[in-house]
CSV table of C-alpha atoms in Angstrom, one decimal:
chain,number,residue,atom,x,y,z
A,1,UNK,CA,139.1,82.4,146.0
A,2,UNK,CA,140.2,82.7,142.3
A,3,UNK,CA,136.8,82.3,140.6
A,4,UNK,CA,135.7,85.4,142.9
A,5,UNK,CA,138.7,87.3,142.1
A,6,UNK,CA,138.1,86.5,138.5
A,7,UNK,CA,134.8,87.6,138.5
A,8,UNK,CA,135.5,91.0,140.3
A,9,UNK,CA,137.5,91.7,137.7
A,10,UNK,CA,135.9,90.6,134.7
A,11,UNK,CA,132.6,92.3,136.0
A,12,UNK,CA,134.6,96.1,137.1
A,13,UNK,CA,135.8,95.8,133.3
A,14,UNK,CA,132.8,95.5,132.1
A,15,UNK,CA,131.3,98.2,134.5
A,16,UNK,CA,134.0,100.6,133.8
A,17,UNK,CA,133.9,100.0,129.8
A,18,UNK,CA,130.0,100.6,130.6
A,19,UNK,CA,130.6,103.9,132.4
A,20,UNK,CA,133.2,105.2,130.2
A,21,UNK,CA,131.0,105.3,126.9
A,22,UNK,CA,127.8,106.8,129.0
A,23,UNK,CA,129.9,109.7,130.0
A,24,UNK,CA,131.8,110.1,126.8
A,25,UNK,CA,128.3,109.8,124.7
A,26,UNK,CA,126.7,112.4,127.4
A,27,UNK,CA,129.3,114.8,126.5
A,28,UNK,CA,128.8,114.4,123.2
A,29,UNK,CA,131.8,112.5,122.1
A,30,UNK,CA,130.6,109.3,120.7
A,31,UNK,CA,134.4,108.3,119.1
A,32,UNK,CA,136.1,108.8,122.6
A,33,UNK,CA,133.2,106.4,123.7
A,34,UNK,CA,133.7,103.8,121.6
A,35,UNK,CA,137.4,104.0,121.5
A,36,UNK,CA,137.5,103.8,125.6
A,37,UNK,CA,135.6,101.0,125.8
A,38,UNK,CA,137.0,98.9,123.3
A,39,UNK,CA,140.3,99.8,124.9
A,40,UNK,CA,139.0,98.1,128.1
A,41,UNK,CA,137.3,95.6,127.3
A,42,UNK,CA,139.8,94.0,124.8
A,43,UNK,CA,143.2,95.5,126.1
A,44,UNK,CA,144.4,92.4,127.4
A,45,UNK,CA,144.6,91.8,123.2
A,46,UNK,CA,147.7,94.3,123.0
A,47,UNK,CA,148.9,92.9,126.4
A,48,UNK,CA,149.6,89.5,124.8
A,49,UNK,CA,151.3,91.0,121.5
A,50,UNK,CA,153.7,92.2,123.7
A,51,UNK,CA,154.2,89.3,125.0
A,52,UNK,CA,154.5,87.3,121.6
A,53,UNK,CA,156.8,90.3,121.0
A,54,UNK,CA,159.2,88.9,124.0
A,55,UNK,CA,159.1,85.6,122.8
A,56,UNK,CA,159.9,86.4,119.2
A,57,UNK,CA,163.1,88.1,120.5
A,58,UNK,CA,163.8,86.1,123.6
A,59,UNK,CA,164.4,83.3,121.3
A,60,UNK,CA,168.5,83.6,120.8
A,61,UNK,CA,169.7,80.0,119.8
A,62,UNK,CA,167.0,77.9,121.4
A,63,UNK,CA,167.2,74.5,120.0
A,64,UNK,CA,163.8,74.4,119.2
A,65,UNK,CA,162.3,76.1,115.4
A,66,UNK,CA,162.0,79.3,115.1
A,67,UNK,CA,158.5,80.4,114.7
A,68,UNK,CA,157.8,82.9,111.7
A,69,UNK,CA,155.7,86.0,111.6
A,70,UNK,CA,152.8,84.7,110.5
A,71,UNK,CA,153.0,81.5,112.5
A,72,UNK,CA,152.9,84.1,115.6
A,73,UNK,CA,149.9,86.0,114.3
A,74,UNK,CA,148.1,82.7,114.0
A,75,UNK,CA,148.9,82.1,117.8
A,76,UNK,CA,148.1,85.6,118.7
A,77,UNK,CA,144.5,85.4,117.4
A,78,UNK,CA,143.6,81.9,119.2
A,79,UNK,CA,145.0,82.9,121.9
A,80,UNK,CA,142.9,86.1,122.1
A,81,UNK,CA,139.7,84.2,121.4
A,82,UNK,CA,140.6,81.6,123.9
A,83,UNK,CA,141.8,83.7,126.8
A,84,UNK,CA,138.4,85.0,127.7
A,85,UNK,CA,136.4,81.7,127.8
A,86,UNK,CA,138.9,80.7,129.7
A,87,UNK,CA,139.4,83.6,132.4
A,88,UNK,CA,136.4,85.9,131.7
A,89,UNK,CA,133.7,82.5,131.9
A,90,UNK,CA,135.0,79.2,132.7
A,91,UNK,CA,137.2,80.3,135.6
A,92,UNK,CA,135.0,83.0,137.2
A,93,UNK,CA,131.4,81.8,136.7
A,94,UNK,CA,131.6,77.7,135.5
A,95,UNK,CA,134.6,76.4,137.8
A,96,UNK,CA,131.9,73.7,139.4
A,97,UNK,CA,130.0,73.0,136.1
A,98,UNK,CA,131.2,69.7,135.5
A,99,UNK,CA,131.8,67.5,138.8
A,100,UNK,CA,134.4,65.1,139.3
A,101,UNK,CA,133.5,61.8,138.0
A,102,UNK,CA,134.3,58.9,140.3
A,103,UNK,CA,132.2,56.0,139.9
A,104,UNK,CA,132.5,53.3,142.3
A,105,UNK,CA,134.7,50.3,141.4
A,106,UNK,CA,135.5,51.5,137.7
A,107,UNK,CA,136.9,49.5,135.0
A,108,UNK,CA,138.2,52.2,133.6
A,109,UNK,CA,141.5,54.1,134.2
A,110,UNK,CA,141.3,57.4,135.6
A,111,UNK,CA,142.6,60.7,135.4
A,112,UNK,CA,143.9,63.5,137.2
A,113,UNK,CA,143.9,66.8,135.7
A,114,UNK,CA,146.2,69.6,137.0
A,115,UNK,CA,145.6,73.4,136.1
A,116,UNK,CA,148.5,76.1,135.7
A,117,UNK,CA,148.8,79.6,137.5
A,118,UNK,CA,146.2,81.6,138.6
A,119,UNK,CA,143.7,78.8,136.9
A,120,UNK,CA,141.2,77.0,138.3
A,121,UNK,CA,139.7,73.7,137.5
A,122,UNK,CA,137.3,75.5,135.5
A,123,UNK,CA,139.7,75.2,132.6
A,124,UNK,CA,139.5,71.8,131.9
A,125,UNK,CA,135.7,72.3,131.4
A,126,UNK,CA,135.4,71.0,127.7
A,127,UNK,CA,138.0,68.2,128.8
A,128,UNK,CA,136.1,66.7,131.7
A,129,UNK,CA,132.7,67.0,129.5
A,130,UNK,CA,134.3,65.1,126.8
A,131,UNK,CA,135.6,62.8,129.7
A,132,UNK,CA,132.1,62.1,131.0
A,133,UNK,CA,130.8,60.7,127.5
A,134,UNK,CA,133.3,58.3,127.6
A,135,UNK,CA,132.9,57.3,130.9
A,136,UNK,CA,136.5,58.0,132.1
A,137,UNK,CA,137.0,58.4,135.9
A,138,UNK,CA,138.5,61.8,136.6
A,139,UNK,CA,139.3,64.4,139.2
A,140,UNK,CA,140.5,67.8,138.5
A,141,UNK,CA,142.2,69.5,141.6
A,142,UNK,CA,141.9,73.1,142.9
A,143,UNK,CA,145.6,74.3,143.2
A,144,UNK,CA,145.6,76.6,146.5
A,145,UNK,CA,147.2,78.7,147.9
A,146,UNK,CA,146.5,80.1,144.4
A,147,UNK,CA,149.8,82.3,144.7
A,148,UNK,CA,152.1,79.4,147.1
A,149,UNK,CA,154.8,77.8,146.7
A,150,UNK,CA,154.1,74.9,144.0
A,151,UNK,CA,155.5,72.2,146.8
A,152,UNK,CA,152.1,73.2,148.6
A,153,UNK,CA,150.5,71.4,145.6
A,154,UNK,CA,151.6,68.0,145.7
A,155,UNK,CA,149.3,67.0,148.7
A,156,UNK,CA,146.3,68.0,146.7
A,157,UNK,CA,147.3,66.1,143.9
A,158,UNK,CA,147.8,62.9,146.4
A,159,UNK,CA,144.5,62.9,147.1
A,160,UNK,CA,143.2,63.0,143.7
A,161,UNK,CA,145.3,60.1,142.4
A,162,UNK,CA,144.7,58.0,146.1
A,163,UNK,CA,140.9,58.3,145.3
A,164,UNK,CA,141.3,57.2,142.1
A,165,UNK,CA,143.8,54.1,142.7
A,166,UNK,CA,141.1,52.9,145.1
A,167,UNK,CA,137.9,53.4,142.8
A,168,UNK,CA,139.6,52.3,139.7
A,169,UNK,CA,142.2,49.6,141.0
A,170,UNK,CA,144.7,51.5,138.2
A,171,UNK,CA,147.1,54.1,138.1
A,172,UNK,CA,146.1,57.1,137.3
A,173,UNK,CA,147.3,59.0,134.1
A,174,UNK,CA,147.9,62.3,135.2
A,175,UNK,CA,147.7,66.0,132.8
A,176,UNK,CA,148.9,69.2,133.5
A,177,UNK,CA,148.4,72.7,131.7
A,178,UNK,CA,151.7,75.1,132.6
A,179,UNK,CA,152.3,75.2,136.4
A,180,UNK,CA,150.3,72.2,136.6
A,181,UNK,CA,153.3,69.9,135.0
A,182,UNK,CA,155.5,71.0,137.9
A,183,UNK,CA,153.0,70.4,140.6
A,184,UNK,CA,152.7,66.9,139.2
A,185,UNK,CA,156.5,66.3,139.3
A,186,UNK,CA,156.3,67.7,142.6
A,187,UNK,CA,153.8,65.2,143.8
A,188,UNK,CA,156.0,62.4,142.1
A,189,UNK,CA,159.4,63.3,144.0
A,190,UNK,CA,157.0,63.5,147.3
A,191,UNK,CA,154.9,60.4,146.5
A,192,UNK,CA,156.6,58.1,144.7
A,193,UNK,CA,155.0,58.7,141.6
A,194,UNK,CA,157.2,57.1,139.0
A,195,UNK,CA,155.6,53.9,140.2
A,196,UNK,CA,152.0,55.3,140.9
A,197,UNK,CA,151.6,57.3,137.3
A,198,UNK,CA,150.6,55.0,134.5
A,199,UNK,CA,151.8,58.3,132.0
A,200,UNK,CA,152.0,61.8,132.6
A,201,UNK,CA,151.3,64.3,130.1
A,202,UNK,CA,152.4,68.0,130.3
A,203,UNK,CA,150.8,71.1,128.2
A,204,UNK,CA,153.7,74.0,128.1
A,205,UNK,CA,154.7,73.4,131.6
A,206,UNK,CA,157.9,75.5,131.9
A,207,UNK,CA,160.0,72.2,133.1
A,208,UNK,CA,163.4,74.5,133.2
A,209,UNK,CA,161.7,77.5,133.9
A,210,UNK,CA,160.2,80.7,131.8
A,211,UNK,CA,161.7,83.8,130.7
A,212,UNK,CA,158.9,85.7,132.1
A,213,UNK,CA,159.1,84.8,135.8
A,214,UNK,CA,161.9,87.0,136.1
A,215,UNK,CA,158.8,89.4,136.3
A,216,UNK,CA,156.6,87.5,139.2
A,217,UNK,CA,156.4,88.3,142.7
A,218,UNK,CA,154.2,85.4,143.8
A,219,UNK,CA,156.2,82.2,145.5
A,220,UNK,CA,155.5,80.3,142.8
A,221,UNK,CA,156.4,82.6,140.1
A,222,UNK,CA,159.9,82.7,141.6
A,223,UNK,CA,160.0,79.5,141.3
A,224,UNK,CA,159.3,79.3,137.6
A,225,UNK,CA,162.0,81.8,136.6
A,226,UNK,CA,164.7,80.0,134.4
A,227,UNK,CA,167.1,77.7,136.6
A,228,UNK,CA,165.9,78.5,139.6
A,229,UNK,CA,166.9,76.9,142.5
A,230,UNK,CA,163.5,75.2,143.5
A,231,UNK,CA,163.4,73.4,139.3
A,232,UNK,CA,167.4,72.3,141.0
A,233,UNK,CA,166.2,70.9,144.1
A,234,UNK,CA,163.4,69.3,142.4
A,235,UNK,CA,165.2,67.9,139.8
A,236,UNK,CA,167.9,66.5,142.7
A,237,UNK,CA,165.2,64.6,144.7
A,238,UNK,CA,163.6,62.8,140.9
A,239,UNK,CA,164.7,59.6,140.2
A,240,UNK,CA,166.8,59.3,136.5
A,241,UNK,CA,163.8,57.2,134.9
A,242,UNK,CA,161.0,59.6,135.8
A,243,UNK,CA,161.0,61.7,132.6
A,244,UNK,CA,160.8,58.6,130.7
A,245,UNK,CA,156.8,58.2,131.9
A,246,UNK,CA,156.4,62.0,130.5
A,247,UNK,CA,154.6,63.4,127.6
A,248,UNK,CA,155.3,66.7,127.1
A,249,UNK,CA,154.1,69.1,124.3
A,250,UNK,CA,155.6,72.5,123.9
A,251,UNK,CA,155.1,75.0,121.4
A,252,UNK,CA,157.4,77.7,119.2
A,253,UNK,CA,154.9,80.2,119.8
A,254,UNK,CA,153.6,79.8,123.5
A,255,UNK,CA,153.9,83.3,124.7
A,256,UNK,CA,154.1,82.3,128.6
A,257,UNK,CA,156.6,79.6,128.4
A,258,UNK,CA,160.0,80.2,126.4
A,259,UNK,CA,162.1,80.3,125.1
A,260,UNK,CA,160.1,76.8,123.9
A,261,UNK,CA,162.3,74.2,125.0
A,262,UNK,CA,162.2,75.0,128.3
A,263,UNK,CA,158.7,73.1,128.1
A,264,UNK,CA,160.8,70.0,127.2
A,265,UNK,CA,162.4,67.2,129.5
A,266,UNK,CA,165.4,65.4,128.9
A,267,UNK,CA,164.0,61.6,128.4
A,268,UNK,CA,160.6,62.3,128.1
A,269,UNK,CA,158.9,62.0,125.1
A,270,UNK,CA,158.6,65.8,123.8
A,271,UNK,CA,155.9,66.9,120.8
A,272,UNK,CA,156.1,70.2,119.2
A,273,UNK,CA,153.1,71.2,118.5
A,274,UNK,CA,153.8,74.3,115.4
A,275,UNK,CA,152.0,78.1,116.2
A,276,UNK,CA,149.9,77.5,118.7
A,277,UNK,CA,150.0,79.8,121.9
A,278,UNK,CA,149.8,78.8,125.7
A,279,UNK,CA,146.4,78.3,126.8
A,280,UNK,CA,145.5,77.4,123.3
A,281,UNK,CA,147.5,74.1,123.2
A,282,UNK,CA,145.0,72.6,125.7
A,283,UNK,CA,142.5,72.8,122.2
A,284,UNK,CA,144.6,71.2,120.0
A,285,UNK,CA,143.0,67.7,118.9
A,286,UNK,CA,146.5,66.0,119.1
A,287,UNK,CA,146.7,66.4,123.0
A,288,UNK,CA,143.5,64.9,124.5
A,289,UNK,CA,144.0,62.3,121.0
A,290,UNK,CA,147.9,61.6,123.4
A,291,UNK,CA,145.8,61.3,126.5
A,292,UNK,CA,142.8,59.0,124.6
A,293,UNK,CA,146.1,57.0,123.4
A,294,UNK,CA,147.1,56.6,127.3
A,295,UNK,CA,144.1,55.8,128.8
């Protein structure tokens, strides 16, 4: 469902951007053409300044440093190169590229790999092909009903980690990008996975919550908004230990979740990872270098 909505959209910006400097170059105006299209086809660039703008000012006294201005430009350009592959290509058109890699009766550990919101397992693309050249068992799960509550999630992830257990003989380290660290501590409160998860890592998942899902509509963007009660009740029903088994990275400059150390967890081994934005902390060499470490 994602990957066609993805490319629907992605395609109509295109088209549009297309049609709008054809009519504009008809009539003779050849700057409005150029300026329209450019304006459609890389709005979404101004779209995540503001939101770097929000985070810059949302940060109050967060205990975590305070990123400086040209620490935020730094995360504003990656993420505007890495925001397309990842919605505009991977998502829409290579979700299915790489399959999961499940070899029967595996030496190796496996691992489960959880996307965020409105993501696919598309995303993990450059991930799961560096997986297959080391030969590591993984599975990478389709979170749906894309816009659910994340409880809906942790059945999906069972299945994953119960197909690994049994080609593998291991537990299972298990990685998720935003959303997708909630959906695995979801799945732990449901399935007992403190004693099922060999490690956990998390990539900017908003663990108490984002400033931003005061905007969302979507069950499972109310349920990412700061304190909210679902983080409470999930929080009630997860044993004291849990966090302990967690590796979470967090950034001053992700621009979805902050302020930043909402990304953190009490117990749990938390790595700040300097002016890198949201999706582009899934790139940074020191995060699949903490899952190598794991495995």
């Amino acid at each position: 469902m994602l990957a066609r909505l993805q490319r629907f959209i992605t395609l109509g910006l295109l088209l549009t951007a297309l049609l709008w400097a054809v009519w504009f170059i008809h009539i003779d105006r050849p700057g409005w053409a150029a300026a329209g299209a450019l304006l459609i086809v890389f709005g979404y660039a101004l779209f995540l300044g503001l939101e770097f703008i929000f985070l810059y000012f949302v940060h109050g006294d967060d205990p975590s440093p305070r990123a400086t201005a040209l620490q935020l430009l730094h995360a504003w350009i990656g993420e505007v190169l890495t925001a397309p592959q990842v919605f505009c290509w991977r998502q829409p058109f290579r979700s299915n590229r790489v399959p999961d890699h499940v070899p029967d009766k595996s030496q190796h550990r496996g691992v489960v790999l959880v996307h965020g919101f409105v993501c696919n397992r598309g995303f993990w693309n450059p991930w799961m092909q560096r997986l297959v050249r080391r030969g590591t068992p993984f599975i990478a799960v389709n979170l749906e009903p894309v816009f659910g509550s994340i409880n809906h999630y942790a059945d999906i992830i069972e299945q994953a980690v119960a197909r690994l257990e049994a080609a593998t003989g291991q537990a299972p380290v298990l990685v998720g990008h935003s959303m997708g660290g909630l959906a695995i501590r979801a799945w732990a409160a449901a399935h007992g996975g403190e004693a099922r998860a060999h490690r956990i890592i998390t990539i900017g998942s908003p663990h108490r919550g984002t400033w931003l899902g005061r905007f969302s509509t979507t069950a499972n963007g109310h349920e990412m908004r700061l304190a909210s009660p679902w983080q409470v009740a999930l929080g009630a029903r997860e044993s004291a230990t849990l966090s302990q088994r967690f590796i979470c990275f967090y950034s001053h400059c992700d621009n979805i979740v902050f302020p930043a150390s909402t990304a953190t967890l009490p117990g749990a081994d938390n790595r700040h990872v300097p002016g890198v934005a949201h999706v582009d902390l899934v790139n940074q060499p020191v995060v699949f270098e903490a899952l190598q470490a794991a495995l």
